[in-house]
Coordinates of C-alpha atoms in Angstrom, one line a residue:
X26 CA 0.0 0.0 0.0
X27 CA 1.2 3.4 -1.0
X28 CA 2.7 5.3 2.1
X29 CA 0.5 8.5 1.8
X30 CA -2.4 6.4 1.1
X31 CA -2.2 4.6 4.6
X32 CA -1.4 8.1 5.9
X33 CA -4.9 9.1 4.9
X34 CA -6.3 6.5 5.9
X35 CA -4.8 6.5 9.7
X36 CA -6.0 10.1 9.3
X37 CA -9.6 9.7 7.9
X38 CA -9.9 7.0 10.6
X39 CA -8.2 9.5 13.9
X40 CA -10.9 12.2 12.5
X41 CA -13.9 10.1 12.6
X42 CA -12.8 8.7 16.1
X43 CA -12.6 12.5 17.5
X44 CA -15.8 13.4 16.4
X45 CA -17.2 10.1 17.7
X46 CA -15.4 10.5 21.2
X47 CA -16.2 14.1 21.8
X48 CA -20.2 13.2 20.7
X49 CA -20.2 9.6 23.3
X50 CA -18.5 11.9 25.8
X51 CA -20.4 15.0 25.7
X52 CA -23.6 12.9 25.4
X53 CA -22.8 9.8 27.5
X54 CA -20.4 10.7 30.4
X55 CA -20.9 14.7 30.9
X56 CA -24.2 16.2 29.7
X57 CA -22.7 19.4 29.2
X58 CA -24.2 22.3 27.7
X59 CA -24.2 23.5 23.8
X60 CA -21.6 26.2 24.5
X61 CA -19.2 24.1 25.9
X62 CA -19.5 21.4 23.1
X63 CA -19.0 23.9 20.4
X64 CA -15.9 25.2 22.1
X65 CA -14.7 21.3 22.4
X66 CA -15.3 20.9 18.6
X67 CA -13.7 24.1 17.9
X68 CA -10.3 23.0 19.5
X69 CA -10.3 20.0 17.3
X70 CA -10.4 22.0 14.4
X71 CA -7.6 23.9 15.3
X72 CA -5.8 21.1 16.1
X73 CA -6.5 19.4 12.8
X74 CA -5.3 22.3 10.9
X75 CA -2.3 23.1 12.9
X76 CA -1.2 19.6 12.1
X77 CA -2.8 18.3 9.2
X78 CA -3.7 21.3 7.1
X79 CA -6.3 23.0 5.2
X80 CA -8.4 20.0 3.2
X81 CA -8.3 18.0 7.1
X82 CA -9.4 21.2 8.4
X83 CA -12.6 22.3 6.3
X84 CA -13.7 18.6 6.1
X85 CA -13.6 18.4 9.9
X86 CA -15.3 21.8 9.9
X87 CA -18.4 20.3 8.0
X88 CA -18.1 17.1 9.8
X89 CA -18.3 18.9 13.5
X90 CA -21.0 21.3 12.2
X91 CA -23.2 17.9 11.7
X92 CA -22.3 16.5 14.5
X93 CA -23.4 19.3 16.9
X94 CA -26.4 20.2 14.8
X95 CA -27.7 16.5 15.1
X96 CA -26.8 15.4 18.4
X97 CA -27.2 18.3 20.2
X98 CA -29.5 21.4 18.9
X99 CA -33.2 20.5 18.9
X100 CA -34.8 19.1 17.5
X101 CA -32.1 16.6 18.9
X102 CA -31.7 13.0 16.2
X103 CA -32.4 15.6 13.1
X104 CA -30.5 17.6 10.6
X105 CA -33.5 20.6 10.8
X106 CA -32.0 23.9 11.5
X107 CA -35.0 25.4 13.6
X108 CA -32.8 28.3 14.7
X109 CA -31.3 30.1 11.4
X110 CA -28.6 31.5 13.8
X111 CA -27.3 27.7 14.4
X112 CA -26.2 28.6 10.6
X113 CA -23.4 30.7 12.0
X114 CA -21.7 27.6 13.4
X115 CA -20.8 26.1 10.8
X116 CA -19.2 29.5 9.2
X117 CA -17.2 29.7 12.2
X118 CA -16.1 26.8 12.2
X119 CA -15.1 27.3 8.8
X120 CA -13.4 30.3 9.4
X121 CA -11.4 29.0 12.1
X122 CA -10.3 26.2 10.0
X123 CA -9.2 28.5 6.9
X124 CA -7.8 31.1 9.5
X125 CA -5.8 27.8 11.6
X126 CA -4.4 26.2 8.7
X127 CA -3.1 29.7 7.1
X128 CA -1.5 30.6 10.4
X129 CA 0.1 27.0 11.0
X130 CA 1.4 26.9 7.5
X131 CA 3.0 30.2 8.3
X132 CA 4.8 29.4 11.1
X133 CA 5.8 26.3 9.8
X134 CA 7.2 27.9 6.8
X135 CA 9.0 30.4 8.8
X136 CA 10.3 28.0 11.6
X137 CA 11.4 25.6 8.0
X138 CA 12.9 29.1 6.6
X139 CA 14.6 29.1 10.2
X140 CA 15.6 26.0 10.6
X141 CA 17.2 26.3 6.7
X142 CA 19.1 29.5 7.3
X143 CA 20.9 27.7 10.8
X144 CA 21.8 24.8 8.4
X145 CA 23.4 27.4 6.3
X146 CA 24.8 29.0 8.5
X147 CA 26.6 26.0 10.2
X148 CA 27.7 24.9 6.4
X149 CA 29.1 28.4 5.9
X150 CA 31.1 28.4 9.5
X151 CA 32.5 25.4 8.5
X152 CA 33.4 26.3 5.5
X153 CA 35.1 29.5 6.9
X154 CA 37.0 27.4 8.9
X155 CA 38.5 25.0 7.2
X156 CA 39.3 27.6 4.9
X157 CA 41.1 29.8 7.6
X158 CA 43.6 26.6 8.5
X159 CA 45.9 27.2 6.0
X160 CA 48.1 30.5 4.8
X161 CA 49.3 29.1 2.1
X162 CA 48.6 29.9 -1.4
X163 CA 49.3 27.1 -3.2
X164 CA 47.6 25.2 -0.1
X165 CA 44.3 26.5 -0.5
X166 CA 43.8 26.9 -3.5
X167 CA 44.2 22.9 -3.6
X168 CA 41.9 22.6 -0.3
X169 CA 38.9 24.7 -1.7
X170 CA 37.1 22.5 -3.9
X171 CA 37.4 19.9 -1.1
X172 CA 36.5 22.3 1.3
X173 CA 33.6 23.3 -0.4
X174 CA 32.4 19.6 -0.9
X175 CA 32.4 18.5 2.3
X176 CA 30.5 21.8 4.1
X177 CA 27.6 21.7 1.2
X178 CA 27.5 18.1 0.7
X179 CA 27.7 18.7 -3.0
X180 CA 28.5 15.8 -5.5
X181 CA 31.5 17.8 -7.0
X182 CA 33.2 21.1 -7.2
X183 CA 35.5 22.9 -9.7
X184 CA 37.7 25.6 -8.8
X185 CA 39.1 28.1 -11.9
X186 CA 41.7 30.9 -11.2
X187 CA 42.2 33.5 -14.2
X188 CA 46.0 33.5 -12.6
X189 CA 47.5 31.0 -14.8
X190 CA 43.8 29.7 -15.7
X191 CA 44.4 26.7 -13.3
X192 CA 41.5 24.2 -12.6
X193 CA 41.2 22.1 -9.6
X194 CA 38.4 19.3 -9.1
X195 CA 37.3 17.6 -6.1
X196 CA 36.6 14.4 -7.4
X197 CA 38.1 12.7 -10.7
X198 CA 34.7 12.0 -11.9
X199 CA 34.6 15.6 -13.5
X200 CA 33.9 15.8 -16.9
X201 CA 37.2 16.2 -18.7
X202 CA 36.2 18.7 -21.5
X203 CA 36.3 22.0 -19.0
X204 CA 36.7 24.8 -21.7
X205 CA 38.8 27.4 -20.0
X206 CA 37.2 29.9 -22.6
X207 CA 34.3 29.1 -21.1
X208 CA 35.6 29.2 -17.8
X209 CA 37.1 32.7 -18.0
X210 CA 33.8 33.9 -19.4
X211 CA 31.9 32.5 -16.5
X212 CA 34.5 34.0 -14.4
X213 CA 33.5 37.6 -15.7
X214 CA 30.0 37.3 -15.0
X215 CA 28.1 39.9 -13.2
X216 CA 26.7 38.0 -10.8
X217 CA 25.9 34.3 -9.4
X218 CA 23.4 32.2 -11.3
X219 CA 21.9 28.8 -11.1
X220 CA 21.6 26.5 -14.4
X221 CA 20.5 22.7 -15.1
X222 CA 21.4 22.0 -11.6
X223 CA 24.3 24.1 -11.2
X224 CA 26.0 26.6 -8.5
X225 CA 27.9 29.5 -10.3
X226 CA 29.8 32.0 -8.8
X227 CA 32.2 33.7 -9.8
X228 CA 34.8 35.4 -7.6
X229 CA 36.4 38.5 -7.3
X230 CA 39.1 40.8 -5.7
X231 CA 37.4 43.8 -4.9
X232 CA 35.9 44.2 -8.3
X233 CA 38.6 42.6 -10.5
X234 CA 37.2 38.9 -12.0
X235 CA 39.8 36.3 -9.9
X236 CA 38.2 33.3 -11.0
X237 CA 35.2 31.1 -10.9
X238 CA 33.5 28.2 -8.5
X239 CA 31.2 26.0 -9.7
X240 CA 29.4 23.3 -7.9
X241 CA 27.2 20.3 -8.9
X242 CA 24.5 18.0 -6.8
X243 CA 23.4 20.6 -4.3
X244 CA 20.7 22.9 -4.2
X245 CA 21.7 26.4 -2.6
X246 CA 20.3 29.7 -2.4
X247 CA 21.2 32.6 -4.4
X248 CA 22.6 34.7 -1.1
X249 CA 24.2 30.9 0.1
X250 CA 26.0 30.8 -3.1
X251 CA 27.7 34.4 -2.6
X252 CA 28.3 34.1 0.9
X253 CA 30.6 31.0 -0.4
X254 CA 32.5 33.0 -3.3
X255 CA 32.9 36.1 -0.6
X256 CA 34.1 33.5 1.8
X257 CA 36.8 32.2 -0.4
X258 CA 37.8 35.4 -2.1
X259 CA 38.6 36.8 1.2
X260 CA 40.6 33.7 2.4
X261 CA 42.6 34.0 -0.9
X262 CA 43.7 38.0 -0.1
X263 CA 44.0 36.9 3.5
X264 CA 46.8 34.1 2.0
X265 CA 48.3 36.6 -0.7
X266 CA 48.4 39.1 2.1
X267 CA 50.2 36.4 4.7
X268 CA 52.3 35.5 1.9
X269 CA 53.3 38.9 0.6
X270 CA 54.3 40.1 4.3
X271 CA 56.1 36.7 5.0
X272 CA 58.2 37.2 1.5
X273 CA 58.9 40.8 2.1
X274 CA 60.2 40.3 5.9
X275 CA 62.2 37.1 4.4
X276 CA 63.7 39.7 1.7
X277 CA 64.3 41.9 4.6
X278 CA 66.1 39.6 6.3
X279 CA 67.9 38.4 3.2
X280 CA 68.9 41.9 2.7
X281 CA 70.3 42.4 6.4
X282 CA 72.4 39.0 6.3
X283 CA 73.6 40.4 2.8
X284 CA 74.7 43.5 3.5
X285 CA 76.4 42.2 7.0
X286 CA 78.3 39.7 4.5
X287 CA 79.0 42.5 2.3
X288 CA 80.5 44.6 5.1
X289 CA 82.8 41.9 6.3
X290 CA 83.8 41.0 3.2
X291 CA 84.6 44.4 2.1
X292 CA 86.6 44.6 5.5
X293 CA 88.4 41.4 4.9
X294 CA 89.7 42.6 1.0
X295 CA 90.2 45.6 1.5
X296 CA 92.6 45.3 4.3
X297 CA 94.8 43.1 2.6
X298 CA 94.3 44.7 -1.0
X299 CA 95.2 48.3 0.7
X300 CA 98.8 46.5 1.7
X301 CA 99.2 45.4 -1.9
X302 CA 98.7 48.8 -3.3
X303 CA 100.8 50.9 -0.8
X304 CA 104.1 48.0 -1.2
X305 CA 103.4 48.3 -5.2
X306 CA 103.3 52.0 -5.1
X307 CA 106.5 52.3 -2.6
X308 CA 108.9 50.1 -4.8
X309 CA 107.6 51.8 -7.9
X310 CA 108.7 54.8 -6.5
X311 CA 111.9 53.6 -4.2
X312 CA 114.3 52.0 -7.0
X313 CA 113.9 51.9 -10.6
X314 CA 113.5 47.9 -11.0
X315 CA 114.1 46.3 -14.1
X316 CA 112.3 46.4 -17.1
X317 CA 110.4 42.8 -16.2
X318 CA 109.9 43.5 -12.5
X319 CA 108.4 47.1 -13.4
X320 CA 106.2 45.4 -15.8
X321 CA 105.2 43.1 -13.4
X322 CA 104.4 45.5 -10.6
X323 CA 102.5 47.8 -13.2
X324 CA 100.3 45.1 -13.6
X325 CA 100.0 44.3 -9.9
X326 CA 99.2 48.2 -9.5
X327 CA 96.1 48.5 -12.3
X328 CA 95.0 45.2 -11.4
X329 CA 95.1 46.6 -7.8
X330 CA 92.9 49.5 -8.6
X331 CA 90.5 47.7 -10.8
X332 CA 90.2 45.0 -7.8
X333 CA 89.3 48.1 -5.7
X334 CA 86.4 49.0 -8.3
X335 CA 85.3 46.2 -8.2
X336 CA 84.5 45.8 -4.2
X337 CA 83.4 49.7 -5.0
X338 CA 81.2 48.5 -7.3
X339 CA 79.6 45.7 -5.4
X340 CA 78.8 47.7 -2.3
X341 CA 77.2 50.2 -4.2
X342 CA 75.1 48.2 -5.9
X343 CA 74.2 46.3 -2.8
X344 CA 73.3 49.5 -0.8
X345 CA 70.9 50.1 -4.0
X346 CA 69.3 47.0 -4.1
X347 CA 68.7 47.4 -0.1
X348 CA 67.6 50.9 -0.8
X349 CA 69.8 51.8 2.1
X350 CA 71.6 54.8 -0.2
X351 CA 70.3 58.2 0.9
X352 CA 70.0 60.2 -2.5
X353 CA 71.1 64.0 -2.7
X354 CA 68.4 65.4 -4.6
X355 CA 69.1 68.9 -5.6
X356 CA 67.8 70.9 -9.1
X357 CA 70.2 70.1 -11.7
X358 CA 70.3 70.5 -15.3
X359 CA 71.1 67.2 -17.7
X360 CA 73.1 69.5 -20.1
X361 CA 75.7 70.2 -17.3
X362 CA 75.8 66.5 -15.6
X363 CA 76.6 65.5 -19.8
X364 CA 79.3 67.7 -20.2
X365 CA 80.7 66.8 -16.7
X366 CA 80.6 62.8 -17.4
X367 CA 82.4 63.8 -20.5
X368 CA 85.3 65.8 -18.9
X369 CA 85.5 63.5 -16.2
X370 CA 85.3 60.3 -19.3
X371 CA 87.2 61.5 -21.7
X372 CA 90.8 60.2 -20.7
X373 CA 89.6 57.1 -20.3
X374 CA 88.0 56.6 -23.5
X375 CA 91.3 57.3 -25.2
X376 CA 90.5 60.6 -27.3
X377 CA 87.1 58.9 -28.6
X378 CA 84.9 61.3 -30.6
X379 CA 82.0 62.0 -28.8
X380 CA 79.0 64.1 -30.1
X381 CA 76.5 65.8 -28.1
X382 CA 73.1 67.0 -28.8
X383 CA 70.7 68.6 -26.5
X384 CA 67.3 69.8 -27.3
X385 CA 67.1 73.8 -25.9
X386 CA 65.1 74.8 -23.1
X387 CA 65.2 71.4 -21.2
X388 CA 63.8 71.6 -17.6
X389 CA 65.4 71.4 -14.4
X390 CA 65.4 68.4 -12.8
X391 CA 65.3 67.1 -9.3
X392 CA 68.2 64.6 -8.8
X393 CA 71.1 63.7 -7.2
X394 CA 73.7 65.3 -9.9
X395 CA 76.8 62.5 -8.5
X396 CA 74.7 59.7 -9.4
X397 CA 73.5 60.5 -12.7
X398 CA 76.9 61.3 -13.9
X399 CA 78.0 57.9 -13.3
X400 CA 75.2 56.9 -15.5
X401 CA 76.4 59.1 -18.2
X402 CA 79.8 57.7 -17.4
X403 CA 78.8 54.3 -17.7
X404 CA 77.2 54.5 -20.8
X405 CA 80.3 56.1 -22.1
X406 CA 82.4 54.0 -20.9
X407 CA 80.5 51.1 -21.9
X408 CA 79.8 52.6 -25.8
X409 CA 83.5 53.1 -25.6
X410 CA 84.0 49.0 -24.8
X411 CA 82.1 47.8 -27.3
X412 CA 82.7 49.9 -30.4
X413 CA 86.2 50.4 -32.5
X414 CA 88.3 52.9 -31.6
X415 CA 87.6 55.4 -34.6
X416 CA 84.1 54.7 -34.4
X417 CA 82.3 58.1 -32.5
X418 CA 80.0 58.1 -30.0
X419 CA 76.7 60.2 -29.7
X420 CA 75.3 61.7 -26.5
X421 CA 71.5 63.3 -26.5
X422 CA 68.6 64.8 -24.5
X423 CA 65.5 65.8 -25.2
X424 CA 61.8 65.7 -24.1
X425 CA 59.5 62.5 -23.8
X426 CA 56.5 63.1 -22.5
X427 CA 56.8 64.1 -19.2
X428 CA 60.1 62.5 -19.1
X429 CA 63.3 64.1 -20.1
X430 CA 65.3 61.0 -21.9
X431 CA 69.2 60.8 -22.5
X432 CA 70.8 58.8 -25.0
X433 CA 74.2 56.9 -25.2
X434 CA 74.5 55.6 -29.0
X435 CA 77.4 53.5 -30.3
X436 CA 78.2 52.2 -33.8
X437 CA 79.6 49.4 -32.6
X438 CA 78.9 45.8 -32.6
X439 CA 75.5 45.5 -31.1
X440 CA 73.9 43.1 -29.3
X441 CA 72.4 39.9 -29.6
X442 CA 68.2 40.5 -29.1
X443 CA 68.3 37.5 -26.7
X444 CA 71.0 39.6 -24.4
X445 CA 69.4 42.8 -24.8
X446 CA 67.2 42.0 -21.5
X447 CA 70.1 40.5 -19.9
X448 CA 72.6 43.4 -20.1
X449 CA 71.2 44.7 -17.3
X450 CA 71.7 41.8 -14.7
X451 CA 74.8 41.7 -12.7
X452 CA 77.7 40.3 -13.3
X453 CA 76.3 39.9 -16.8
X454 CA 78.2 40.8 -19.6
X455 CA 77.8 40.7 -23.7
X456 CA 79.1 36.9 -25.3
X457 CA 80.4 38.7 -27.9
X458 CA 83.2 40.6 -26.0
X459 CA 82.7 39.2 -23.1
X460 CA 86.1 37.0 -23.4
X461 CA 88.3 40.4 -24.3
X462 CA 86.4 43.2 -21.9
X463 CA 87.9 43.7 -18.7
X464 CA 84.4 45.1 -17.7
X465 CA 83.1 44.2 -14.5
X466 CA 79.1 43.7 -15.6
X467 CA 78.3 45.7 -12.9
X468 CA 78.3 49.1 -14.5
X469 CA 75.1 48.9 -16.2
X470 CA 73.3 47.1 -13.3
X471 CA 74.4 49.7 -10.9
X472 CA 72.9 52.5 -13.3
X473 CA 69.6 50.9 -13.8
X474 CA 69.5 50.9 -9.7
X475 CA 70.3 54.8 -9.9
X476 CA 67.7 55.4 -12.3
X477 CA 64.8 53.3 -11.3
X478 CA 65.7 55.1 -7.7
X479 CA 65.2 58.3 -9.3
X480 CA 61.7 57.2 -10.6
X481 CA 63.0 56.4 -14.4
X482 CA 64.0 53.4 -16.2
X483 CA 66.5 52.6 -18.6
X484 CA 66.6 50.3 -21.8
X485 CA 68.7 49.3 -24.9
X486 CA 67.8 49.0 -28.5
X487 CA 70.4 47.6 -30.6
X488 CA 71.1 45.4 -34.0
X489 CA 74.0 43.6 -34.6
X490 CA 76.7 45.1 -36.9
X491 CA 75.4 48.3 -36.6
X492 CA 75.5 49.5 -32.5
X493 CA 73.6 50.1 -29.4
X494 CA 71.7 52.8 -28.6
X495 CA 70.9 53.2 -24.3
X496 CA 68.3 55.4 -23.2
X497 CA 67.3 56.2 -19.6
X498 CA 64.2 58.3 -18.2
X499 CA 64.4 61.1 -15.7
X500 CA 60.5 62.7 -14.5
X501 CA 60.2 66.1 -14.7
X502 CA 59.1 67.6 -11.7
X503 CA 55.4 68.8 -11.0

């Protein structure tokens, strides 16, 4: 027999035996008067539609109304109305029936609403918290779709970030053909959605589109649904957030051990290297040595001095990359820090042509004028390395936007478009000359610290067999 047929049944049956008992009571035991009887029979049909609802309700309405009319308004063992007034019984009890079962189904809807929004609730503080164990990126973003299964009880879960566009599933059985075109459109929709069965919400930081969630087998409202993206898009800032500061103090640290190392090691060279230079300079000096020995401590002085610009060099740039250099900014103009880099150049570049242009009325700039001259030097320096001794070299400035830009250009041998973006590295130098320079491959890394500290950048264009052209930024001041 069908369940909900024996339920009516039970019901039809537990109806008729009210009626009957109240009747055999009322006329049997307690010969009680009409008032009280109609009060009796309008308790039970609260009850019945408090509990059984509105159909159970009106038919136990009618079913009272004959009840009392027969058994106990005159003329008693009849269904005559001899009062019309008695008429009004049975539209109260009717009334109270309609006005019962609307009221119970009300409260039970609110105490299901209730009972669904605790559920909820729980799912979502669960969810929060096994999202909150872990500070790690990489971590969550590989716990989520579990996560998310287990709190909602859904059948499966996929996870899409735009970053990379990775996917991650929480069971195996998801279909294979996840279209990431697909995924990074859902991704960019404006809101959460439901379809054939289907949870989607996309997530976001702030309001840039971070990546989607989609889940499978449960049935969640709307507000549910973006509780859960909000949820997980906070716990991935929350773990980019932990994972920025724990990278940035690491680097800090990093930077404190370095320069410690630096400063010891600097001690340690120096020291000894010092020696060196003042016992080469003294017996250059005392005797005149023979031609081999004064060749040899010629060498032993240059290489002395370029040992010593190279330990120059490498705290320099270290105090850059630490950004514990204090800059001199003062108003300077770029046409006097070129002629100055050229003056100061020139011997060293072994009477190279050099050719400069400047565009007139170029604004004053706020800089520190030490450290941009040992750009300009550099780039001589460096056009000077790399290009043929008769070749010239050409040194410009002009306007670019709100930028004034400075230009080292060679016609030398240029460089290889795969190097171009490693010429700026340390300790990186050009495969083509690399063997025959005595460069340090510092000097261009140490000016692309000066610059960027300044607020500029640098780059190189260059083809090979025809020369290198470096430019570098300065802002104009507002």
């Amino acid at each position: 027999m069908n369940s909900k047929r024996f339920i009516s049944i039970v019901r039809w049956l537990g109806l008729s035996a009210s009626l009957a008992g109240i009747v055999a009571f009322y006329r049997l035991v307690i010969h009680a008067n009409q008032t009280t009887v109609a009060l009796t029979l309008l308790m039970l049909i609260f009850f019945i539609a408090a509990t059984w609802g509105l159909r159970f309700a009106i038919i136990t309405s009618v079913a009272a109304t004959g009840c009392y009319n027969f058994f106990f308004l005159p003329p008693i063992g009849t269904f005559v109305v001899s009062d019309p007034q008695n008429l009004l019984t049975l539209v109260v009890f009717l009334v109270a029936s309609v006005f019962a079962s609307r009221l119970s189904d009300r409260i039970r809807s609110e105490s299901e609403q209730a009972r669904h929004r605790q559920t909820e609730l729980e799912m979502l503080y669960s969810l929060s918290r096994a999202l909150l164990q872990t500070d790690e990126v990489t971590l969550l973003t590989n716990t989520i779709p579990q996560a998310v299964t287990r709190a909602t009880g859904a059948k499966s879960v996929l996870f899409f970030l735009l970053d990379g566009d990775r996917i991650y599933h929480s069971s195996l059985d998801w279909p294979a053909s996840s279209n990431i075109m697909e995924l990074q459109e859902l991704s960019n929709a404006p809101g959460v959605s439901t379809n054939s069965g289907e949870g989607i919400v996309p997530l976001r930081t702030g309001v840039r589109p971070t990546g989607v969630l989609i889940l499978r087998g449960v049935t969640l409202s709307l507000q549910t649904l973006e509780a859960i993206g909000s949820l997980i898009s906070v716990s991935l800032d929350r773990a980019s957030a932990v994972d920025e500061v724990a990278h940035s103090a690491a680097t800090q640290e990093s930077e404190r051990f370095r320069s410690a190392i630096l400063d010891s090691i600097t001690h340690e060279l120096r020291t000894p290297l010092t020696s060196i230079k003042c016992s080469v300079v003294t017996l250059l000096a005392s005797a005149t040595p023979r031609a081999e020995e004064h060749t040899l401590l010629t060498v032993i002085d240059q290489e002395s001095d370029r040992l010593n610009r190279l330990i120059t060099e490498a705290i320099e740039i270290a105090q850059l990359d630490s950004q514990q250099t204090n800059m001199t900014l003062a108003p300077s103009r770029i046409e006097a820090i070129i002629s100055s880099a050229v003056a100061s150049t020139r011997e060293r570049l072994s009477g190279r042509e050099i050719v400069v242009r400047t565009a007139p009325s170029l604004p004053t700039l706020i800089l520190d004028r030490v450290r941009i001259e040992k750009v300009v030097s550099h780039l001589l320096e460096n056009a000077a390395k790399y290009s043929d001794a008769g070749k010239p070299i050409f040194i410009s400035a002009e306007l670019s936007g709100r930028f004034v830009a400075c230009s080292v250009a060679d016609r030398g041998i240029g460089i290889d478009p795969s190097e171009q973006v490693l010429v700026f590295n340390k300790l990186y130098r050009a495969r083509n000359r690399a063997a025959e320079s005595l460069g340090s491959g510092m000097g261009l890394a140490i000016s692309r610290a000066i610059v960027e500290a300044h607020g500029g950048s640098i780059a190189v264009t260059s083809q090979l067999g025809e020369g290198s052209v470096f430019t570098f930024l300065l802002p104009i001041p507002d």
